PDB file of C-alpha atoms and ligand atoms in Angstrom:
ATOM      1  CA  MET A  16      14.461  13.075 -12.615  1.00 97.00           C
ATOM      2  CA  GLN A  17      11.390  13.654 -10.532  1.00 98.00           C
ATOM      3  CA  GLN A  18       9.377  14.522 -13.625  1.00 98.00           C
ATOM      4  CA  LEU A  19      10.509  11.512 -15.358  1.00 98.00           C
ATOM      5  CA  LEU A  20       9.900   9.229 -12.405  1.00 98.00           C
ATOM      6  CA  ASP A  21       6.461  10.626 -12.093  1.00 98.00           C
ATOM      7  CA  GLN A  22       5.620  10.228 -15.733  1.00 98.00           C
ATOM      8  CA  ILE A  23       6.902   6.693 -15.707  1.00 98.00           C
ATOM      9  CA  VAL A  24       4.958   5.660 -12.609  1.00 98.00           C
ATOM     10  CA  LYS A  25       1.786   7.191 -13.846  1.00 98.00           C
ATOM     11  CA  GLU A  26       1.983   5.445 -17.306  1.00 98.00           C
ATOM     12  CA  CYS A  27       3.287   2.006 -16.118  1.00 98.00           C
ATOM     13  CA  ALA A  28       0.882   1.653 -13.220  1.00 98.00           C
ATOM     14  CA  PRO A  29      -2.085   0.625 -15.371  1.00 98.00           C
ATOM     15  CA  LEU A  30      -0.133  -2.346 -16.837  1.00 98.00           C
ATOM     16  CA  SER A  31      -0.539  -4.083 -13.603  1.00 97.00           C
ATOM     17  CA  GLU A  32      -3.960  -5.140 -14.840  1.00 96.00           C
ATOM     18  CA  ALA A  33      -2.297  -7.759 -17.004  1.00 97.00           C
ATOM     19  CA  GLY A  34      -0.717  -9.713 -14.143  1.00 97.00           C
ATOM     20  CA  HIS A  35      -1.803 -11.354 -10.749  1.00 97.00           C
ATOM     21  CA  VAL A  36      -0.573 -11.023  -7.205  1.00 97.00           C
ATOM     22  CA  ALA A  37       1.223 -14.156  -5.896  1.00 96.00           C
ATOM     23  CA  ASP A  38      -1.130 -16.476  -4.205  1.00 94.00           C
ATOM     24  CA  TYR A  39       0.843 -19.623  -3.403  1.00 93.00           C
ATOM     25  CA  ILE A  40       1.683 -17.661  -0.140  1.00 95.00           C
ATOM     26  CA  PRO A  41      -1.819 -16.782   1.168  1.00 96.00           C
ATOM     27  CA  GLU A  42      -0.749 -13.478   2.830  1.00 97.00           C
ATOM     28  CA  LEU A  43       0.914 -12.372  -0.383  1.00 97.00           C
ATOM     29  CA  ALA A  44      -2.474 -12.642  -2.098  1.00 97.00           C
ATOM     30  CA  LYS A  45      -3.844  -9.692   0.172  1.00 97.00           C
ATOM     31  CA  ALA A  46      -1.594  -7.257  -1.680  1.00 97.00           C
ATOM     32  CA  ASN A  47      -3.297  -4.488  -3.545  1.00 98.00           C
ATOM     33  CA  PRO A  48      -2.773  -5.288  -7.209  1.00 98.00           C
ATOM     34  CA  LYS A  49      -2.935  -1.677  -8.125  1.00 97.00           C
ATOM     35  CA  SER A  50      -0.164  -0.412  -5.799  1.00 98.00           C
ATOM     36  CA  PHE A  51       2.622   0.952  -7.820  1.00 98.00           C
ATOM     37  CA  GLY A  52       5.732   2.997  -6.863  1.00 98.00           C
ATOM     38  CA  ALA A  53       9.308   3.646  -7.649  1.00 98.00           C
ATOM     39  CA  ALA A  54      12.466   5.256  -6.226  1.00 98.00           C
ATOM     40  CA  VAL A  55      15.979   6.183  -7.167  1.00 98.00           C
ATOM     41  CA  THR A  56      19.005   6.811  -5.056  1.00 98.00           C
ATOM     42  CA  ASP A  57      22.023   8.148  -6.669  1.00 98.00           C
ATOM     43  CA  LYS A  58      25.658   7.743  -5.618  1.00 98.00           C
ATOM     44  CA  ASP A  59      25.566  11.025  -3.621  1.00 98.00           C
ATOM     45  CA  GLY A  60      22.574   9.943  -1.531  1.00 98.00           C
ATOM     46  CA  LYS A  61      20.015  12.020  -3.510  1.00 98.00           C
ATOM     47  CA  GLN A  62      16.694  10.350  -3.721  1.00 98.00           C
ATOM     48  CA  TRP A  63      13.545  10.586  -5.819  1.00 98.00           C
ATOM     49  CA  ALA A  64      10.488   8.823  -5.184  1.00 98.00           C
ATOM     50  CA  SER A  65       6.903   8.456  -6.903  1.00 98.00           C
ATOM     51  CA  GLY A  66       3.650   6.821  -6.166  1.00 98.00           C
ATOM     52  CA  ASP A  67       3.508   4.033  -3.487  1.00 98.00           C
ATOM     53  CA  ALA A  68       7.210   4.172  -2.748  1.00 98.00           C
ATOM     54  CA  ASP A  69       6.800   4.240   0.978  1.00 98.00           C
ATOM     55  CA  GLU A  70       4.375   1.157   0.951  1.00 98.00           C
ATOM     56  CA  THR A  71       5.635  -1.805   2.894  1.00 98.00           C
ATOM     57  CA  PHE A  72       6.047  -5.186   1.101  1.00 98.00           C
ATOM     58  CA  CYS A  73       8.181  -8.284   1.662  1.00 98.00           C
ATOM     59  CA  LEU A  74      11.623  -8.834   0.076  1.00 98.00           C
ATOM     60  CA  GLU A  75      10.895 -12.307  -0.877  1.00 98.00           C
ATOM     61  CA  SER A  76      13.650 -13.399  -3.413  1.00 97.00           C
ATOM     62  CA  ILE A  77      15.353 -10.044  -3.015  1.00 98.00           C
ATOM     63  CA  ALA A  78      16.588 -11.310   0.385  1.00 98.00           C
ATOM     64  CA  LYS A  79      18.791 -13.620  -1.601  1.00 98.00           C
ATOM     65  CA  VAL A  80      20.942 -10.661  -2.517  1.00 98.00           C
ATOM     66  CA  VAL A  81      21.435  -9.957   1.253  1.00 98.00           C
ATOM     67  CA  SER A  82      22.028 -13.662   2.264  1.00 98.00           C
ATOM     68  CA  LEU A  83      24.647 -14.053  -0.543  1.00 98.00           C
ATOM     69  CA  ALA A  84      26.529 -10.762   0.549  1.00 98.00           C
ATOM     70  CA  LEU A  85      26.583 -12.001   4.022  1.00 98.00           C
ATOM     71  CA  ALA A  86      27.794 -15.509   3.177  1.00 98.00           C
ATOM     72  CA  LEU A  87      30.461 -14.253   0.805  1.00 98.00           C
ATOM     73  CA  GLN A  88      31.559 -11.636   3.358  1.00 98.00           C
ATOM     74  CA  LEU A  89      31.829 -14.157   6.261  1.00 98.00           C
ATOM     75  CA  ARG A  90      32.589 -17.409   4.607  1.00 97.00           C
ATOM     76  CA  GLY A  91      34.577 -16.404   1.633  1.00 97.00           C
ATOM     77  CA  PHE A  92      34.187 -17.013  -2.023  1.00 98.00           C
ATOM     78  CA  ASP A  93      35.605 -20.608  -2.154  1.00 97.00           C
ATOM     79  CA  ASP A  94      33.283 -22.012   0.550  1.00 97.00           C
ATOM     80  CA  VAL A  95      30.207 -20.393  -0.979  1.00 97.00           C
ATOM     81  CA  PHE A  96      30.896 -21.305  -4.590  1.00 97.00           C
ATOM     82  CA  ASP A  97      31.959 -24.791  -3.785  1.00 96.00           C
ATOM     83  CA  ARG A  98      28.261 -25.377  -2.677  1.00 95.00           C
ATOM     84  CA  VAL A  99      26.413 -23.230  -5.148  1.00 95.00           C
ATOM     85  CA  GLY A 100      27.061 -22.599  -8.845  1.00 94.00           C
ATOM     86  CA  ARG A 101      27.356 -19.347 -10.650  1.00 95.00           C
ATOM     87  CA  SER A 102      25.447 -20.374 -13.888  1.00 91.00           C
ATOM     88  CA  ALA A 103      22.469 -18.695 -15.344  1.00 90.00           C
ATOM     89  CA  ILE A 104      19.704 -21.191 -15.945  1.00 79.00           C
ATOM     90  CA  ALA A 105      16.298 -20.617 -17.412  1.00 65.00           C
ATOM     91  CA  ASP A 106      14.273 -22.602 -14.805  1.00 70.00           C
ATOM     92  CA  PRO A 107      11.690 -21.138 -12.603  1.00 72.00           C
ATOM     93  CA  PHE A 108      13.032 -20.029  -9.108  1.00 67.00           C
ATOM     94  CA  ASN A 109      11.509 -23.132  -7.310  1.00 77.00           C
ATOM     95  CA  SER A 110      12.306 -25.827  -9.786  1.00 79.00           C
ATOM     96  CA  ILE A 111      13.478 -29.310  -8.514  1.00 84.00           C
ATOM     97  CA  MET A 112      13.739 -31.010 -11.700  1.00 84.00           C
ATOM     98  CA  ARG A 113      17.344 -29.860 -12.677  1.00 81.00           C
ATOM     99  CA  LEU A 114      18.585 -30.140  -9.300  1.00 84.00           C
ATOM    100  CA  GLU A 115      17.886 -33.823  -9.175  1.00 84.00           C
ATOM    101  CA  MET A 116      19.057 -34.472 -12.899  1.00 85.00           C
ATOM    102  CA  ASP A 117      22.463 -32.855 -12.509  1.00 81.00           C
ATOM    103  CA  SER A 118      25.386 -34.362 -10.627  1.00 79.00           C
ATOM    104  CA  PRO A 119      26.753 -33.107  -8.349  1.00 83.00           C
ATOM    105  CA  HIS A 120      23.491 -31.966  -7.066  1.00 87.00           C
ATOM    106  CA  ARG A 121      24.599 -28.430  -6.478  1.00 91.00           C
ATOM    107  CA  PRO A 122      22.188 -25.605  -6.972  1.00 92.00           C
ATOM    108  CA  HIS A 123      22.959 -23.633 -10.186  1.00 92.00           C
ATOM    109  CA  ASN A 124      23.107 -20.234  -8.490  1.00 94.00           C
ATOM    110  CA  PRO A 125      22.377 -18.274  -5.283  1.00 96.00           C
ATOM    111  CA  MET A 126      19.432 -16.402  -6.784  1.00 95.00           C
ATOM    112  CA  ILE A 127      17.114 -19.520  -6.993  1.00 93.00           C
ATOM    113  CA  ASN A 128      15.461 -20.866  -3.924  1.00 94.00           C
ATOM    114  CA  SER A 129      17.694 -24.052  -3.617  1.00 94.00           C
ATOM    115  CA  GLY A 130      20.909 -21.972  -3.945  1.00 95.00           C
ATOM    116  CA  ALA A 131      19.493 -19.495  -1.329  1.00 97.00           C
ATOM    117  CA  ILE A 132      18.711 -22.234   1.019  1.00 97.00           C
ATOM    118  CA  VAL A 133      22.223 -23.684   0.822  1.00 97.00           C
ATOM    119  CA  VAL A 134      23.661 -20.168   1.208  1.00 98.00           C
ATOM    120  CA  VAL A 135      21.670 -19.669   4.395  1.00 98.00           C
ATOM    121  CA  SER A 136      22.865 -22.985   5.738  1.00 97.00           C
ATOM    122  CA  LEU A 137      26.435 -21.649   5.175  1.00 97.00           C
ATOM    123  CA  LEU A 138      25.940 -18.622   7.473  1.00 97.00           C
ATOM    124  CA  PRO A 139      28.371 -19.195  10.317  1.00 97.00           C
ATOM    125  CA  GLN A 140      26.147 -17.895  13.342  1.00 97.00           C
ATOM    126  CA  GLU A 141      24.842 -20.427  15.607  1.00 96.00           C
ATOM    127  CA  GLY A 142      21.073 -20.875  15.620  1.00 96.00           C
ATOM    128  CA  VAL A 143      18.097 -19.352  13.906  1.00 98.00           C
ATOM    129  CA  GLU A 144      17.924 -16.182  15.877  1.00 98.00           C
ATOM    130  CA  ALA A 145      21.525 -15.419  15.329  1.00 98.00           C
ATOM    131  CA  LYS A 146      21.434 -16.138  11.761  1.00 98.00           C
ATOM    132  CA  ILE A 147      18.389 -14.078  10.975  1.00 98.00           C
ATOM    133  CA  GLY A 148      19.709 -11.267  13.313  1.00 98.00           C
ATOM    134  CA  ALA A 149      22.733 -10.973  11.096  1.00 98.00           C
ATOM    135  CA  VAL A 150      20.601 -10.956   7.863  1.00 98.00           C
ATOM    136  CA  LEU A 151      18.514  -8.227   9.316  1.00 98.00           C
ATOM    137  CA  GLU A 152      21.390  -6.207  10.446  1.00 98.00           C
ATOM    138  CA  LEU A 153      23.075  -6.332   6.971  1.00 98.00           C
ATOM    139  CA  CYS A 154      19.628  -5.665   5.218  1.00 98.00           C
ATOM    140  CA  ALA A 155      19.346  -2.548   7.434  1.00 98.00           C
ATOM    141  CA  VAL A 156      22.718  -1.061   6.858  1.00 98.00           C
ATOM    142  CA  LEU A 157      22.636  -1.831   3.136  1.00 98.00           C
ATOM    143  CA  SER A 158      19.231   0.090   2.981  1.00 98.00           C
ATOM    144  CA  GLY A 159      20.184   2.809   5.456  1.00 96.00           C
ATOM    145  CA  GLN A 160      17.549   2.116   7.987  1.00 96.00           C
ATOM    146  CA  LYS A 161      17.985   1.673  11.703  1.00 96.00           C
ATOM    147  CA  ILE A 162      16.436  -1.669  11.831  1.00 97.00           C
ATOM    148  CA  ALA A 163      14.882  -4.072   9.414  1.00 98.00           C
ATOM    149  CA  GLU A 164      12.182  -6.379  10.684  1.00 98.00           C
ATOM    150  CA  VAL A 165      10.257  -9.683   9.748  1.00 98.00           C
ATOM    151  CA  VAL A 166       6.591  -9.166   8.779  1.00 98.00           C
ATOM    152  CA  GLU A 167       5.395 -11.924  11.090  1.00 98.00           C
ATOM    153  CA  ARG A 168       2.107 -12.782   9.173  1.00 98.00           C
ATOM    154  CA  VAL A 169       3.891 -13.236   5.935  1.00 98.00           C
ATOM    155  CA  TYR A 170       6.529 -15.310   7.614  1.00 98.00           C
ATOM    156  CA  LEU A 171       3.975 -17.564   9.203  1.00 98.00           C
ATOM    157  CA  SER A 172       2.112 -17.861   5.989  1.00 98.00           C
ATOM    158  CA  GLU A 173       5.289 -18.878   4.143  1.00 97.00           C
ATOM    159  CA  LYS A 174       6.240 -21.282   6.934  1.00 96.00           C
ATOM    160  CA  PHE A 175       2.856 -23.323   6.844  1.00 95.00           C
ATOM    161  CA  THR A 176       2.619 -23.362   2.960  1.00 95.00           C
ATOM    162  CA  SER A 177       5.995 -24.197   1.771  1.00 93.00           C
ATOM    163  CA  ASP A 178       5.968 -27.794   0.623  1.00 94.00           C
ATOM    164  CA  ARG A 179       7.975 -26.859  -2.384  1.00 93.00           C
ATOM    165  CA  ASN A 180      10.806 -25.242  -0.462  1.00 95.00           C
ATOM    166  CA  ARG A 181      10.735 -28.035   2.091  1.00 97.00           C
ATOM    167  CA  ALA A 182      10.956 -30.567  -0.763  1.00 95.00           C
ATOM    168  CA  LEU A 183      14.020 -28.826  -2.154  1.00 94.00           C
ATOM    169  CA  ALA A 184      15.718 -28.631   1.284  1.00 96.00           C
ATOM    170  CA  TYR A 185      15.165 -32.132   2.162  1.00 96.00           C
ATOM    171  CA  PHE A 186      16.260 -33.251  -1.207  1.00 94.00           C
ATOM    172  CA  LEU A 187      19.611 -31.300  -0.820  1.00 95.00           C
ATOM    173  CA  ARG A 188      20.124 -32.861   2.491  1.00 95.00           C
ATOM    174  CA  SER A 189      19.533 -36.406   1.199  1.00 94.00           C
ATOM    175  CA  VAL A 190      22.422 -35.824  -1.205  1.00 92.00           C
ATOM    176  CA  GLY A 191      24.596 -34.454   1.099  1.00 92.00           C
ATOM    177  CA  SER A 192      24.351 -30.921  -0.245  1.00 92.00           C
ATOM    178  CA  LEU A 193      23.000 -29.234   2.921  1.00 94.00           C
ATOM    179  CA  GLU A 194      24.624 -29.428   6.457  1.00 87.00           C
ATOM    180  CA  GLY A 195      23.090 -28.587   9.689  1.00 93.00           C
ATOM    181  CA  ASP A 196      19.547 -28.639  10.770  1.00 96.00           C
ATOM    182  CA  VAL A 197      17.207 -28.470   7.839  1.00 97.00           C
ATOM    183  CA  GLU A 198      14.111 -27.040   9.669  1.00 97.00           C
ATOM    184  CA  ASP A 199      16.443 -24.183  11.139  1.00 98.00           C
ATOM    185  CA  THR A 200      17.688 -23.387   7.700  1.00 98.00           C
ATOM    186  CA  LEU A 201      14.379 -23.281   6.284  1.00 98.00           C
ATOM    187  CA  ASP A 202      13.119 -21.036   9.135  1.00 98.00           C
ATOM    188  CA  VAL A 203      15.912 -18.596   8.475  1.00 98.00           C
ATOM    189  CA  TYR A 204      14.946 -18.738   4.770  1.00 98.00           C
ATOM    190  CA  PHE A 205      11.271 -17.865   5.365  1.00 98.00           C
ATOM    191  CA  ARG A 206      12.117 -15.129   7.835  1.00 98.00           C
ATOM    192  CA  MET A 207      14.561 -13.347   5.363  1.00 98.00           C
ATOM    193  CA  CYS A 208      12.003 -13.701   2.559  1.00 98.00           C
ATOM    194  CA  SER A 209       9.416 -11.977   4.887  1.00 98.00           C
ATOM    195  CA  ILE A 210      11.581  -8.996   5.762  1.00 98.00           C
ATOM    196  CA  GLY A 211       9.544  -5.676   5.177  1.00 98.00           C
ATOM    197  CA  THR A 212      10.856  -2.933   2.915  1.00 98.00           C
ATOM    198  CA  THR A 213       9.703  -0.266   0.719  1.00 98.00           C
ATOM    199  CA  ALA A 214      10.777   0.889  -2.827  1.00 98.00           C
ATOM    200  CA  LYS A 215      12.562   3.943  -1.291  1.00 98.00           C
ATOM    201  CA  GLN A 216      14.622   1.583   0.995  1.00 98.00           C
ATOM    202  CA  LEU A 217      15.300  -0.779  -1.770  1.00 98.00           C
ATOM    203  CA  SER A 218      16.685   1.966  -3.964  1.00 98.00           C
ATOM    204  CA  VAL A 219      19.353   2.762  -1.218  1.00 98.00           C
ATOM    205  CA  LEU A 220      20.222  -1.061  -0.901  1.00 98.00           C
ATOM    206  CA  GLY A 221      20.720  -0.854  -4.800  1.00 98.00           C
ATOM    207  CA  ALA A 222      22.760   2.205  -4.498  1.00 98.00           C
ATOM    208  CA  THR A 223      24.920   0.666  -2.086  1.00 98.00           C
ATOM    209  CA  LEU A 224      25.720  -2.187  -4.168  1.00 98.00           C
ATOM    210  CA  ALA A 225      26.229   0.288  -7.081  1.00 98.00           C
ATOM    211  CA  CYS A 226      28.796   2.151  -4.802  1.00 98.00           C
ATOM    212  CA  ASN A 227      30.786  -0.856  -4.357  1.00 98.00           C
ATOM    213  CA  GLY A 228      29.443  -1.480  -0.862  1.00 98.00           C
ATOM    214  CA  ARG A 229      29.552   1.989   0.558  1.00 98.00           C
ATOM    215  CA  ASN A 230      26.089   3.344   1.593  1.00 98.00           C
ATOM    216  CA  PRO A 231      25.651   6.744  -0.136  1.00 98.00           C
ATOM    217  CA  LEU A 232      23.265   7.962   2.533  1.00 97.00           C
ATOM    218  CA  THR A 233      25.221   7.003   5.560  1.00 97.00           C
ATOM    219  CA  GLY A 234      28.756   6.868   4.119  1.00 98.00           C
ATOM    220  CA  GLN A 235      29.263   3.367   5.851  1.00 98.00           C
ATOM    221  CA  ASP A 236      31.365   0.867   4.125  1.00 98.00           C
ATOM    222  CA  VAL A 237      29.002  -2.050   4.465  1.00 98.00           C
ATOM    223  CA  ILE A 238      30.540  -4.843   2.226  1.00 98.00           C
ATOM    224  CA  SER A 239      33.563  -5.180   0.395  1.00 98.00           C
ATOM    225  CA  PRO A 240      33.859  -3.937  -3.167  1.00 98.00           C
ATOM    226  CA  THR A 241      34.653  -7.595  -4.505  1.00 98.00           C
ATOM    227  CA  VAL A 242      31.495  -8.891  -2.751  1.00 98.00           C
ATOM    228  CA  ALA A 243      29.376  -5.996  -4.082  1.00 98.00           C
ATOM    229  CA  ARG A 244      30.736  -6.718  -7.782  1.00 98.00           C
ATOM    230  CA  THR A 245      30.109 -10.522  -7.309  1.00 98.00           C
ATOM    231  CA  VAL A 246      26.386  -9.914  -6.142  1.00 98.00           C
ATOM    232  CA  ARG A 247      25.921  -7.380  -9.063  1.00 98.00           C
ATOM    233  CA  ALA A 248      27.324  -9.992 -11.659  1.00 98.00           C
ATOM    234  CA  LEU A 249      24.845 -12.655 -10.329  1.00 98.00           C
ATOM    235  CA  MET A 250      22.010 -10.238 -10.307  1.00 98.00           C
ATOM    236  CA  MET A 251      22.737  -9.434 -14.018  1.00 97.00           C
ATOM    237  CA  THR A 252      22.854 -13.136 -15.012  1.00 96.00           C
ATOM    238  CA  CYS A 253      20.289 -14.789 -12.644  1.00 95.00           C
ATOM    239  CA  GLY A 254      18.295 -12.090 -10.858  1.00 96.00           C
ATOM    240  CA  MET A 255      15.177 -11.989 -12.809  1.00 95.00           C
ATOM    241  CA  TYR A 256      14.250 -15.718 -12.693  1.00 89.00           C
ATOM    242  CA  ASP A 257      13.890 -17.306 -16.116  1.00 89.00           C
ATOM    243  CA  GLY A 258      13.334 -13.710 -17.381  1.00 93.00           C
ATOM    244  CA  SER A 259      16.936 -12.962 -16.758  1.00 94.00           C
ATOM    245  CA  GLY A 260      18.239 -13.068 -20.443  1.00 94.00           C
ATOM    246  CA  GLU A 261      15.383 -11.106 -21.734  1.00 95.00           C
ATOM    247  CA  PHE A 262      15.618  -8.434 -18.938  1.00 97.00           C
ATOM    248  CA  ALA A 263      19.470  -8.170 -19.670  1.00 96.00           C
ATOM    249  CA  VAL A 264      18.652  -7.402 -23.301  1.00 97.00           C
ATOM    250  CA  ASP A 265      15.594  -5.213 -22.727  1.00 97.00           C
ATOM    251  CA  VAL A 266      16.644  -3.331 -19.633  1.00 98.00           C
ATOM    252  CA  GLY A 267      20.461  -3.973 -19.274  1.00 98.00           C
ATOM    253  CA  ILE A 268      20.653  -3.410 -15.513  1.00 98.00           C
ATOM    254  CA  PRO A 269      21.579  -5.843 -12.823  1.00 98.00           C
ATOM    255  CA  ALA A 270      18.362  -6.502 -10.928  1.00 98.00           C
ATOM    256  CA  LYS A 271      16.757  -8.941  -8.475  1.00 98.00           C
ATOM    257  CA  SER A 272      12.998  -9.294  -8.293  1.00 98.00           C
ATOM    258  CA  GLY A 273      10.764 -10.757  -5.663  1.00 97.00           C
ATOM    259  CA  VAL A 274       7.242 -12.401  -5.650  1.00 97.00           C
ATOM    260  CA  GLY A 275       6.245  -9.610  -3.317  1.00 98.00           C
ATOM    261  CA  GLY A 276       6.327  -7.394  -6.216  1.00 98.00           C
ATOM    262  CA  GLY A 277       9.624  -5.593  -5.658  1.00 98.00           C
ATOM    263  CA  ILE A 278      12.596  -5.106  -8.067  1.00 98.00           C
ATOM    264  CA  VAL A 279      15.970  -3.527  -7.175  1.00 98.00           C
ATOM    265  CA  GLY A 280      18.210  -2.495  -9.803  1.00 98.00           C
ATOM    266  CA  THR A 281      21.985  -1.428  -9.263  1.00 98.00           C
ATOM    267  CA  VAL A 282      23.855   0.955 -11.778  1.00 98.00           C
ATOM    268  CA  PRO A 283      27.502   0.630 -11.037  1.00 98.00           C
ATOM    269  CA  GLY A 284      29.032   3.931  -9.825  1.00 98.00           C
ATOM    270  CA  ARG A 285      25.778   5.825 -10.336  1.00 98.00           C
ATOM    271  CA  ALA A 286      22.455   4.736  -8.684  1.00 98.00           C
ATOM    272  CA  GLY A 287      20.073   2.119  -7.113  1.00 98.00           C
ATOM    273  CA  LEU A 288      16.553   1.945  -8.659  1.00 98.00           C
ATOM    274  CA  ALA A 289      13.601   0.152  -7.060  1.00 98.00           C
ATOM    275  CA  VAL A 290      10.141  -0.425  -8.099  1.00 98.00           C
ATOM    276  CA  TYR A 291       7.070  -2.101  -6.346  1.00 98.00           C
ATOM    277  CA  GLY A 292       4.160  -3.514  -7.951  1.00 98.00           C
ATOM    278  CA  PRO A 293       2.701  -6.729  -6.606  1.00 98.00           C
ATOM    279  CA  SER A 294       0.874  -7.705  -9.849  1.00 98.00           C
ATOM    280  CA  LEU A 295       3.331 -10.367 -11.442  1.00 97.00           C
ATOM    281  CA  ASP A 296       3.713 -11.925 -14.859  1.00 96.00           C
ATOM    282  CA  GLU A 297       3.983 -15.596 -15.318  1.00 93.00           C
ATOM    283  CA  ARG A 298       7.566 -15.874 -14.321  1.00 91.00           C
ATOM    284  CA  GLY A 299       7.028 -14.049 -10.955  1.00 93.00           C
ATOM    285  CA  ASN A 300       8.337 -10.543 -11.978  1.00 96.00           C
ATOM    286  CA  SER A 301       6.283  -7.394 -11.373  1.00 98.00           C
ATOM    287  CA  VAL A 302       4.477  -6.435 -14.666  1.00 98.00           C
ATOM    288  CA  ALA A 303       4.494  -2.714 -14.194  1.00 98.00           C
ATOM    289  CA  GLY A 304       7.852  -2.923 -12.552  1.00 98.00           C
ATOM    290  CA  VAL A 305       9.603  -4.635 -15.431  1.00 98.00           C
ATOM    291  CA  ALA A 306       8.005  -1.981 -17.865  1.00 98.00           C
ATOM    292  CA  ALA A 307       9.071   0.851 -15.498  1.00 98.00           C
ATOM    293  CA  MET A 308      12.735  -0.496 -15.185  1.00 98.00           C
ATOM    294  CA  LYS A 309      12.967  -0.618 -19.083  1.00 98.00           C
ATOM    295  CA  ARG A 310      11.730   2.994 -19.325  1.00 98.00           C
ATOM    296  CA  LEU A 311      13.980   4.200 -16.578  1.00 97.00           C
ATOM    297  CA  SER A 312      16.909   2.541 -18.117  1.00 97.00           C
ATOM    298  CA  LEU A 313      16.233   4.033 -21.604  1.00 97.00           C
ATOM    299  CA  GLU A 314      14.993   7.475 -20.737  1.00 97.00           C
ATOM    300  CA  GLY A 315      16.924   7.943 -17.536  1.00 96.00           C
ATOM    301  CA  GLY A 316      20.095   6.693 -19.163  1.00 96.00           C
ATOM    302  CA  PHE A 317      20.774   4.007 -16.535  1.00 97.00           C
ATOM    303  CA  ARG A 318      21.431   1.328 -19.035  1.00 96.00           C
ATOM    304  CA  VAL A 319      24.728  -0.689 -18.158  1.00 95.00           C
ATOM    305  CA  ILE A 320      25.117  -2.978 -21.181  1.00 92.00           C
TER     306      ILE A 320
HETATM  307  N1  LIG B 410       9.559 -16.925  -0.325  1.00 88.35           N
HETATM  308  C1  LIG B 410       9.299 -17.135  -1.776  1.00 88.35           C
HETATM  309  C2  LIG B 410       9.519 -18.698  -1.904  1.00 88.35           C
HETATM  310  O1  LIG B 410      10.444 -19.261  -1.547  1.00 88.35           O
HETATM  311  C3  LIG B 410      10.400 -16.411  -2.521  1.00 88.35           C
HETATM  312  C4  LIG B 410      10.088 -16.627  -4.100  1.00 88.35           C
HETATM  313  C5  LIG B 410      10.524 -15.299  -4.765  1.00 88.35           C
HETATM  314  O2  LIG B 410      10.303 -14.269  -4.422  1.00 88.35           O
HETATM  315  O3  LIG B 410      10.814 -15.690  -5.954  1.00 88.35           O
HETATM  316  O4  LIG B 410       8.841 -19.208  -2.662  1.00 88.35           O
END
């Protein structure tokens, strides 16, 4: 496995040249486009890592996996899926158009920004600090860390340049789809997107989902098997933005990407895979990361479907 991972990382890293780092959030534009790393954690807690697998980056959209698991766990399936759909759509992650056109104005799934904003609003804790505290805690135990932390400079950068997410949230409120304080909800959303992680840590998160909610490093039962299965299903159908269909065909692994450059994959009963490469394609997925996931799936025998 180590040899395969080293080879894949070495051969996929140069593909980063074909993409661009996200720059609509100024702090993300500072990432090194050449960084590239990958990690695998299997069901027994064994780990392999290669390249920049210990470099810190932000979860961005991958945080949607954590907030969904938390909301399902604490609010139950009915409450969450009454407010957010489960349908795959081929719109960009921050699209407003379809939200307005469809009635009821319910986000299509929890893996796009509008859906995640509604999911955050459903978290039962009182206030911003308690809500983000719960997300951070779940993130830490899912990925086998003592603590998870918000990268302050990215959070502030997101907070002050997020017209699009504000527009989504205020639209949702105007049609009665978002309860509670809209600015507080946005604040939790920006903070969770800015949680720092590494490819190694993310591979543990993927492995915990793969092991039906039991963290293979710590042995802790973190989320229920039903929640883990539901999150995996939504990753498979909606986790790679409008590239989800192609990714399912080409790679065949439930996965979630983020504009920070991470992709986490989860192979039920077997392993968690993670890659980090901040140079993105036009859909917001890591260019080298998608290529590496494809090779890991085929050459590592991780394909699920
Ligand atoms: N914080 C980012 C945003 O809301 C997350 C987007 C992403 O990773 O897709 O725009």
